Structures are given as C-alpha cells and as structure tokens.
mmCIF file of C-alpha atoms in Angstrom:
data_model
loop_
_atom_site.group_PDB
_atom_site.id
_atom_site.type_symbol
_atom_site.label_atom_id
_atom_site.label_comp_id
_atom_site.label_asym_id
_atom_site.label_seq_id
_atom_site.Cartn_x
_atom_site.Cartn_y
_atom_site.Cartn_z
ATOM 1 C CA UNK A 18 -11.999 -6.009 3.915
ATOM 2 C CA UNK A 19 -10.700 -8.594 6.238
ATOM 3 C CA UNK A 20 -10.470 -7.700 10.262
ATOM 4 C CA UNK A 21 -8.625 -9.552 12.692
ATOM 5 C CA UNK A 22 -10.429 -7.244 15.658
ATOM 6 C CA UNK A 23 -13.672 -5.815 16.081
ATOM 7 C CA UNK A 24 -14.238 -2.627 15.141
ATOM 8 C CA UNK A 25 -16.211 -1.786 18.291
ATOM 9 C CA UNK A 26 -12.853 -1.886 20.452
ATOM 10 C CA UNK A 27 -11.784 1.233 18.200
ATOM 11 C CA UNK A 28 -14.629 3.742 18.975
ATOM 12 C CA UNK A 29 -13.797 7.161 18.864
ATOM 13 C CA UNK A 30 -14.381 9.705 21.349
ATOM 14 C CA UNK A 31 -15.035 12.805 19.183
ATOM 15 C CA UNK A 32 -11.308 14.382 20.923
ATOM 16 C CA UNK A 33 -8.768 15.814 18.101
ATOM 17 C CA UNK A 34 -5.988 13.211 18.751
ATOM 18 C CA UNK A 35 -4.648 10.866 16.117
ATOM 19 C CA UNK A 36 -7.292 8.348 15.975
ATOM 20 C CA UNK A 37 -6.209 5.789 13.499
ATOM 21 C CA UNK A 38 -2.848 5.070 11.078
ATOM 22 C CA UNK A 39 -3.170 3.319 7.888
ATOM 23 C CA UNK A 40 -0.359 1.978 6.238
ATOM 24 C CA UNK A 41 -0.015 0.637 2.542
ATOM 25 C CA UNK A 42 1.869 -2.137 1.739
ATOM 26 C CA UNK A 43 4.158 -2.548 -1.670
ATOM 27 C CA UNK A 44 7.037 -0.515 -1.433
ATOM 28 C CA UNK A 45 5.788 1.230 2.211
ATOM 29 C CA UNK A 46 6.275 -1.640 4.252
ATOM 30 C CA UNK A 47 7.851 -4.330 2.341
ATOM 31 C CA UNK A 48 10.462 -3.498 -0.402
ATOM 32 C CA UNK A 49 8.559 -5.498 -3.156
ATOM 33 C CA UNK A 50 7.728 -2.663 -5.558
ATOM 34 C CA UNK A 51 10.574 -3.649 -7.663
ATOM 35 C CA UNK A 52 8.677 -7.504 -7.142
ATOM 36 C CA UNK A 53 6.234 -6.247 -9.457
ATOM 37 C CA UNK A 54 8.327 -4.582 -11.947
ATOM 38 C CA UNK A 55 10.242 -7.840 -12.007
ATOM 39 C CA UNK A 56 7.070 -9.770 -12.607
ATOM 40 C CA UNK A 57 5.609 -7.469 -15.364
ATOM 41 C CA UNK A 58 9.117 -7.835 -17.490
ATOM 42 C CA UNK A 59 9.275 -11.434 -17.757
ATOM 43 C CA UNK A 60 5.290 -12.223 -18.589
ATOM 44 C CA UNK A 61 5.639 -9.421 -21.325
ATOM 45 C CA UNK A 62 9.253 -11.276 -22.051
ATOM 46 C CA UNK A 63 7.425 -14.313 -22.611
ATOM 47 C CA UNK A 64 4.699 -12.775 -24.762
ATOM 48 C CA UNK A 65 7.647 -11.251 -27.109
ATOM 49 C CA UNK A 66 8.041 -7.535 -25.413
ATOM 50 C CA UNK A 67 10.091 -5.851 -24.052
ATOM 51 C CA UNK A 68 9.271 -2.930 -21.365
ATOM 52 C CA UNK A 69 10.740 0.267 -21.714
ATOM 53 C CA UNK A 70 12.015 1.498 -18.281
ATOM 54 C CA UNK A 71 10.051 4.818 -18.215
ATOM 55 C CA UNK A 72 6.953 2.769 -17.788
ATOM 56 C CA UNK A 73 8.059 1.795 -14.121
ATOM 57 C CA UNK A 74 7.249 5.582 -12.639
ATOM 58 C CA UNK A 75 3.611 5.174 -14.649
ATOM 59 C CA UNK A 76 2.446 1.777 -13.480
ATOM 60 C CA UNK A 77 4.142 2.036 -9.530
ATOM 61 C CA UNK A 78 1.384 2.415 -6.936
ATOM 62 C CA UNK A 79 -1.591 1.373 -9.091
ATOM 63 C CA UNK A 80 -4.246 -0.815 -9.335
ATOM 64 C CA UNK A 81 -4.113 -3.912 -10.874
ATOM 65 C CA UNK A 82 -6.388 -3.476 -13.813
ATOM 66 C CA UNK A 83 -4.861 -0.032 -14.536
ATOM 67 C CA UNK A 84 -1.298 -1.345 -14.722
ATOM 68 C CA UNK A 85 -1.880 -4.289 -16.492
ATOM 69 C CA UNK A 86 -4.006 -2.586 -19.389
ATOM 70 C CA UNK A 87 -1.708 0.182 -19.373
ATOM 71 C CA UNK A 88 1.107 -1.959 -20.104
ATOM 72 C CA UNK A 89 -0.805 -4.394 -22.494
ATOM 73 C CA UNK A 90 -2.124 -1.068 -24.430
ATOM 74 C CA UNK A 91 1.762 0.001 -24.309
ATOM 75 C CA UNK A 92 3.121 -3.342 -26.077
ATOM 76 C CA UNK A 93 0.292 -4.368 -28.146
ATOM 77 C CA UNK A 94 0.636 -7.339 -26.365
ATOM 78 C CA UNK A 95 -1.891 -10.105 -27.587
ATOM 79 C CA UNK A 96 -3.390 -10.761 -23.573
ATOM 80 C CA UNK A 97 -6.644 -10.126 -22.366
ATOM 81 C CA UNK A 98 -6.828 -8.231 -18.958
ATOM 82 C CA UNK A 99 -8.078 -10.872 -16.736
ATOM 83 C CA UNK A 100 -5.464 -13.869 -18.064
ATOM 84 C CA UNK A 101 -2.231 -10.760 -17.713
ATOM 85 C CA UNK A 102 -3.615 -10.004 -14.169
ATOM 86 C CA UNK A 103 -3.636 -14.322 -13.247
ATOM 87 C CA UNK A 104 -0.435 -14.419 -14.671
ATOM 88 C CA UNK A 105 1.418 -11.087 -12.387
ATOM 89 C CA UNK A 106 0.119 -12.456 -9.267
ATOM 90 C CA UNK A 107 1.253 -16.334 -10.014
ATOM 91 C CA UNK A 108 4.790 -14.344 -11.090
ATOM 92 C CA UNK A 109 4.457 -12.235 -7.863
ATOM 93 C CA UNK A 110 3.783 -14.594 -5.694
ATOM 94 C CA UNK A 111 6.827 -16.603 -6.641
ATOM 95 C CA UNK A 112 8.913 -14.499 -5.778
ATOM 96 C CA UNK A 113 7.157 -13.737 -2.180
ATOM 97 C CA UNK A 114 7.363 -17.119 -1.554
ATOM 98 C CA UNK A 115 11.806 -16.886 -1.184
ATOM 99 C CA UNK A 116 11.124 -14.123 1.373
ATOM 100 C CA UNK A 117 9.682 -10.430 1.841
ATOM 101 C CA UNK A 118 11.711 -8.022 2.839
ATOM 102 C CA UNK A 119 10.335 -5.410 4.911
ATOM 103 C CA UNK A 120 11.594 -1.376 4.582
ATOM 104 C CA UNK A 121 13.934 0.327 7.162
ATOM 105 C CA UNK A 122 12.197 1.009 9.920
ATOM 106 C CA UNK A 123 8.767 -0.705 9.030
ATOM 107 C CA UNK A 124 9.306 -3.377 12.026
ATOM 108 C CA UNK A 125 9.807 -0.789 14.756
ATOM 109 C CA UNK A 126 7.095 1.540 13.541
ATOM 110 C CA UNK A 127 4.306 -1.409 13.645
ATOM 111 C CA UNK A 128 5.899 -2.553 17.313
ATOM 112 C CA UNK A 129 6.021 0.935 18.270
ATOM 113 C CA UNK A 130 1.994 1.561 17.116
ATOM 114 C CA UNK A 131 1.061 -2.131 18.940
ATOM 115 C CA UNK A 132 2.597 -0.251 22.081
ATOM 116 C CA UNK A 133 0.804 3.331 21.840
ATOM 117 C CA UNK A 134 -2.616 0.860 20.885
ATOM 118 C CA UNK A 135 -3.237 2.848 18.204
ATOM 119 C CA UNK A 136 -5.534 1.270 15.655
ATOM 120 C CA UNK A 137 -3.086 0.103 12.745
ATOM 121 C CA UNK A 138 -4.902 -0.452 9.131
ATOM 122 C CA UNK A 139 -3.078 -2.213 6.184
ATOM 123 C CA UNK A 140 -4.775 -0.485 2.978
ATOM 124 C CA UNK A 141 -3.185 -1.724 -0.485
ATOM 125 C CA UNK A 142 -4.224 -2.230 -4.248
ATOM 126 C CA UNK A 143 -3.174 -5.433 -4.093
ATOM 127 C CA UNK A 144 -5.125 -8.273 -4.209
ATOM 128 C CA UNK A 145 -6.858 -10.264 -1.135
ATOM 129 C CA UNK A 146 -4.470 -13.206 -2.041
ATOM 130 C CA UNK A 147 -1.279 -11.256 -2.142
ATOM 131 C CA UNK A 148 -1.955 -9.321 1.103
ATOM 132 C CA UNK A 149 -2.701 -12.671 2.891
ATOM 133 C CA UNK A 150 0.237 -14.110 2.092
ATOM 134 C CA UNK A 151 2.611 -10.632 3.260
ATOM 135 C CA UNK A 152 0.398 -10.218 6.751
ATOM 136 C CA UNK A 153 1.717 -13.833 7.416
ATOM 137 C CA UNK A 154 5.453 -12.193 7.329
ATOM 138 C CA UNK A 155 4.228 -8.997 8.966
ATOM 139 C CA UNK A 156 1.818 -10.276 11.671
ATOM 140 C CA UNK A 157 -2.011 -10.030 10.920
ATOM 141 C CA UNK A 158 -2.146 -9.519 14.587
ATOM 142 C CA UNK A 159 -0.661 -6.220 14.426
ATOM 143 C CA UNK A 160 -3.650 -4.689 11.723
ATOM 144 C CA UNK A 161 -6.914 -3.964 12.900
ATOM 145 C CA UNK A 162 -8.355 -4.953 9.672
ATOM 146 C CA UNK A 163 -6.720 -4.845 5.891
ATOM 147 C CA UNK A 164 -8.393 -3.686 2.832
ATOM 148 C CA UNK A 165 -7.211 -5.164 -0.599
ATOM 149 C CA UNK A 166 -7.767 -4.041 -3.972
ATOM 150 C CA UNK A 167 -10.173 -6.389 -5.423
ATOM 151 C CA UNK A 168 -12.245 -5.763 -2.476
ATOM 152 C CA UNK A 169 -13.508 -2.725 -3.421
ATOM 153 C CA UNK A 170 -15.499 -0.917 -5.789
ATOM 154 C CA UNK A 171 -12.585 1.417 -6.283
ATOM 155 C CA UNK A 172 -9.123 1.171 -5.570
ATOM 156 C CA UNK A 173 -6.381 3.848 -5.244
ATOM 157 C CA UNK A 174 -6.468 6.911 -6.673
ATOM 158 C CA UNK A 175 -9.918 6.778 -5.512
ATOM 159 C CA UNK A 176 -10.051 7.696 -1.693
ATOM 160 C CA UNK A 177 -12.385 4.555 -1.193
ATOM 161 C CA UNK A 178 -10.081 1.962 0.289
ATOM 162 C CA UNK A 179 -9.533 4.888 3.053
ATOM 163 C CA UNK A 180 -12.867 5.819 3.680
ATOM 164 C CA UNK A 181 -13.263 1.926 3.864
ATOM 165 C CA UNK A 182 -10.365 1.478 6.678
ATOM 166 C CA UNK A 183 -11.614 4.591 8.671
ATOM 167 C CA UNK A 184 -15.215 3.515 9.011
ATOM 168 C CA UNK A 185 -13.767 0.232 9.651
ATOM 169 C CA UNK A 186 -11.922 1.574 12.885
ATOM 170 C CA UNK A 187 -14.808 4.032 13.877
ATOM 171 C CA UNK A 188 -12.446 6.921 13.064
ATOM 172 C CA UNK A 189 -12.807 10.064 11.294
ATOM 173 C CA UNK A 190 -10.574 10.054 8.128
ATOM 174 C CA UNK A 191 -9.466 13.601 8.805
ATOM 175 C CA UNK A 192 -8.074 12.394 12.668
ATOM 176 C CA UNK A 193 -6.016 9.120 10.720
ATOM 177 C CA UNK A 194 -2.612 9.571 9.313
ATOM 178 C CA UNK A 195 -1.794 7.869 6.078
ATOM 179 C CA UNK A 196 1.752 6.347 5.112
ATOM 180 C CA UNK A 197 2.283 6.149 1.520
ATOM 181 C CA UNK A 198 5.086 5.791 -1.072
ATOM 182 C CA UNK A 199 3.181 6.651 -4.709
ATOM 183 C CA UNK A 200 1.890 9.480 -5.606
ATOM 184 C CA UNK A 201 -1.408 7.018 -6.662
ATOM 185 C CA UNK A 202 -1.420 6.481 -3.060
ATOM 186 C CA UNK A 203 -1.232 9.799 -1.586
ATOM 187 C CA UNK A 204 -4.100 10.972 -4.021
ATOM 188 C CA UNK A 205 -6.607 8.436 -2.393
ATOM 189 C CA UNK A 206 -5.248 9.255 0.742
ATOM 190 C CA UNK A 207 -5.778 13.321 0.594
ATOM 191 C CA UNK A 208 -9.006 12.216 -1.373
ATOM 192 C CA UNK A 209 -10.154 10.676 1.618
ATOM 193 C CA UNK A 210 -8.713 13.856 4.275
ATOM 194 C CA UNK A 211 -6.273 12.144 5.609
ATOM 195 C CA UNK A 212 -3.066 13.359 7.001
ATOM 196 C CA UNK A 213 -0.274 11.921 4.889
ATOM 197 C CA UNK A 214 2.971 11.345 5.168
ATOM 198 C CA UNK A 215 4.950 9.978 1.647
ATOM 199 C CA UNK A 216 7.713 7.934 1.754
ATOM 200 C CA UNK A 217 8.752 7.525 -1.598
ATOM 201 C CA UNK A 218 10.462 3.917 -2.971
ATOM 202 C CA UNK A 219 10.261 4.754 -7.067
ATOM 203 C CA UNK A 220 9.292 8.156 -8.198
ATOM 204 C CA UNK A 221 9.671 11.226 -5.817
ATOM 205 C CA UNK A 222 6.827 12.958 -4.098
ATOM 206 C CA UNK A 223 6.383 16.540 -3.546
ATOM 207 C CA UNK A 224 5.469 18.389 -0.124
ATOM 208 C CA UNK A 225 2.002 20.179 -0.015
ATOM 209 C CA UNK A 226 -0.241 21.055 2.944
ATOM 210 C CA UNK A 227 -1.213 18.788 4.397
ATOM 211 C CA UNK A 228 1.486 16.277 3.593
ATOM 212 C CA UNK A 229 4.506 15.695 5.031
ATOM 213 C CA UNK A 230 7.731 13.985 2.471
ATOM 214 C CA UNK A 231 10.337 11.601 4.714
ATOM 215 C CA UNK A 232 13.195 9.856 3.093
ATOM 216 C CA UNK A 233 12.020 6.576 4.983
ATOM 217 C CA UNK A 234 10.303 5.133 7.588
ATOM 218 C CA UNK A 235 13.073 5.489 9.924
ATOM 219 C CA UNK A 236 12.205 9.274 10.568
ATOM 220 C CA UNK A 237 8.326 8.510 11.493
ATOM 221 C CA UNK A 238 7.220 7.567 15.236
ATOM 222 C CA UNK A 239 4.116 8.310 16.991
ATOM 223 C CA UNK A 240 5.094 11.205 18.589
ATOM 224 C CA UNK A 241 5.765 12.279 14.977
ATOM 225 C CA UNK A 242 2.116 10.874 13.329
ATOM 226 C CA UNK A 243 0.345 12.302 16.338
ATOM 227 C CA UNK A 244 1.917 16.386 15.472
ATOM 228 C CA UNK A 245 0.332 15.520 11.788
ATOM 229 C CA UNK A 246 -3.302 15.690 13.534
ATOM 230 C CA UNK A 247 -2.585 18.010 16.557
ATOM 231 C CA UNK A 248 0.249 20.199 15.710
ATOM 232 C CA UNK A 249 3.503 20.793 17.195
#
C-alpha cells in the first residue's frame, strides 16, 4: 500500500456520513480493460494459441495469478506462471506507455471528490508497477493512498484490498462507497461492507441490496455516493 497523505488527516468521527470512496482502476477509471485482453492474445499468439473470446468475461476483473493460470490451464500453453505474468505486464505496459485513456466522467468525479475533501482510495489487482505508472496520468495527488495487487496477501474477490484502504483512511468499511466495474470487484467490495456502486466495462452486473448498477461514471457525484451511506 503506497500513501501520498497521512492517514491521521482522515480520522473519523464515529457520525454516519460517507466517510471514504474507493475507486478501482482497469476499466473503472481508465478504459484499459480491453489493454489486457489485448496483451493476453498476442503472448498466447506468440506461444502458438489462440484465445477463444468467451474467456474475456472469465479472466476481466481478476487477479493476476488467477488470470494468467486460468488462461495457461485453458491453452495448455507450455509457460510457467511467474514468466506469463513478466511477460502481460511488459505487454501492458507498452501499450500504457502511447497513452491511458480515462472513462467518461472519471476526471470530474476525482475533481469533484478533491473539492468535497473526501478521502479518495485507488484499490486495484494490478500490480505496484502498473498502478505507478496510471497515478502519473491520473494524479497521485488526488488518492489518499493506493493499494495494488501484489501488495497483499489477497487480492480481489477477497475483501482484503478494502479492508486494507479503509483502515488506511481511518474509516469504517461499511461508511465507504466502492466504485467497481467486475463482478470480481464488487465481491471484495460487499465482502468487505462496503456500499457499491458497479459500473460495468465487459460483462454486466446485476442490482442487489446494497448495490447500486450505473451505465457510467457520468451518473455518480457526491451528492449521489453520499445517499449510498445515508439515504435519500
């Protein structure tokens, strides 16, 4: 977990206000979902495979490590874990490096939070190296801290990276709204009891209680986040 501001300026005061939002990253805030995709079909290209679309909804949102051996179990691709996962984030990171381009509405919505001085967390499966090099086009200044993937123990659909962000923002996970786009990334969220509001990019996302479905992040303000935790 990396944190650009101490954690002490974000103290709670026990009140039932929205105390915290965390955002993810891939596909939330930056279209590069289909990055990744892109990626994954030309190292399994060079290794002689080709990968069937359907495996895009199953490997979207996830870790690393789950993705990789999912598709590598899929092919019957001769790769170890470790050298497949070197090789995505060189392939990824090419491709970052021509531009990122962030979703509708994602520049407002982090000016907007900056404004209201509500403490913003970036929370993503991907790794510390890929998330340094996106906060450069975002603004690290704008996160109160960012939690990465290989940071730790477990990553989403484990509710860990949350539980991580909130106690790194003194908040209480069930006063923080969540801003998600994969169903991997709503579990963790809802696993940690966090209000959640899905935006999907690749497979759709069903309403529940507790979670709120938007077509993008044009339709989500802080007068918006703040009903999630207090009601209309």
């Amino acid at each position: 977990m990396t944190s650009t501001v101490p954690a002490s300026l974000f103290r709670t005061n026990g009140s039932s206000a929205l105390q915290a939002v965390f955002l993810d990253m891939d596909g939330t805030l930056v279209d590069t979902e289909g990055f990744w995709w892109d990626a994954e079909v030309e190292a399994f290209a060079a290794l002689g495979h080709r990968l069937d679309e359907s495996w895009r909804d199953v490997v979207v949102g996830g870790p690393m490590t789950r993705s990789a051996g999912y598709l590598i179990e899929a092919t019957g691709a001769d790769i170890t874990l470790a050298e497949l996962t070197v090789l995505l984030n060189e392939k990824f990171e090419q491709r970052i490096e021509r531009g990122v381009p962030l979703m509708p509405g994602a520049e407002r919505l982090l000016a907007e939070l900056a404004r209201h001085n509500i403490p913003t967390a970036l929370v993503s499966a991907s790794h510390r190296r890929i998330i340094d090099r996106i906060l450069a086009s975002l603004g690290p200044d704008r996160f109160a801290l960012s939690v990465a993937g290989d940071e730790v123990v477990r990553t989403k659909p484990d509710p860990e990276p949350y539980l991580t962000a909130a106690d790194g923002v003194g908040a209480d996970p069930s006063l923080c709204a969540v801003i998600e786009d994969t169903a991997t990334g709503v579990a963790a969220a809802e696993a940690a009891g966090c209000r959640v509001v899905a935006v999907p990019s690749v497979a759709p996302i069903a309403p529940s209680p507790g979670r709120v479905v938007v077509r993008s992040l044009e339709d989500v303000d802080v007068p918006f986040l703040r009903t999630l935790i207090s009601g209309p």
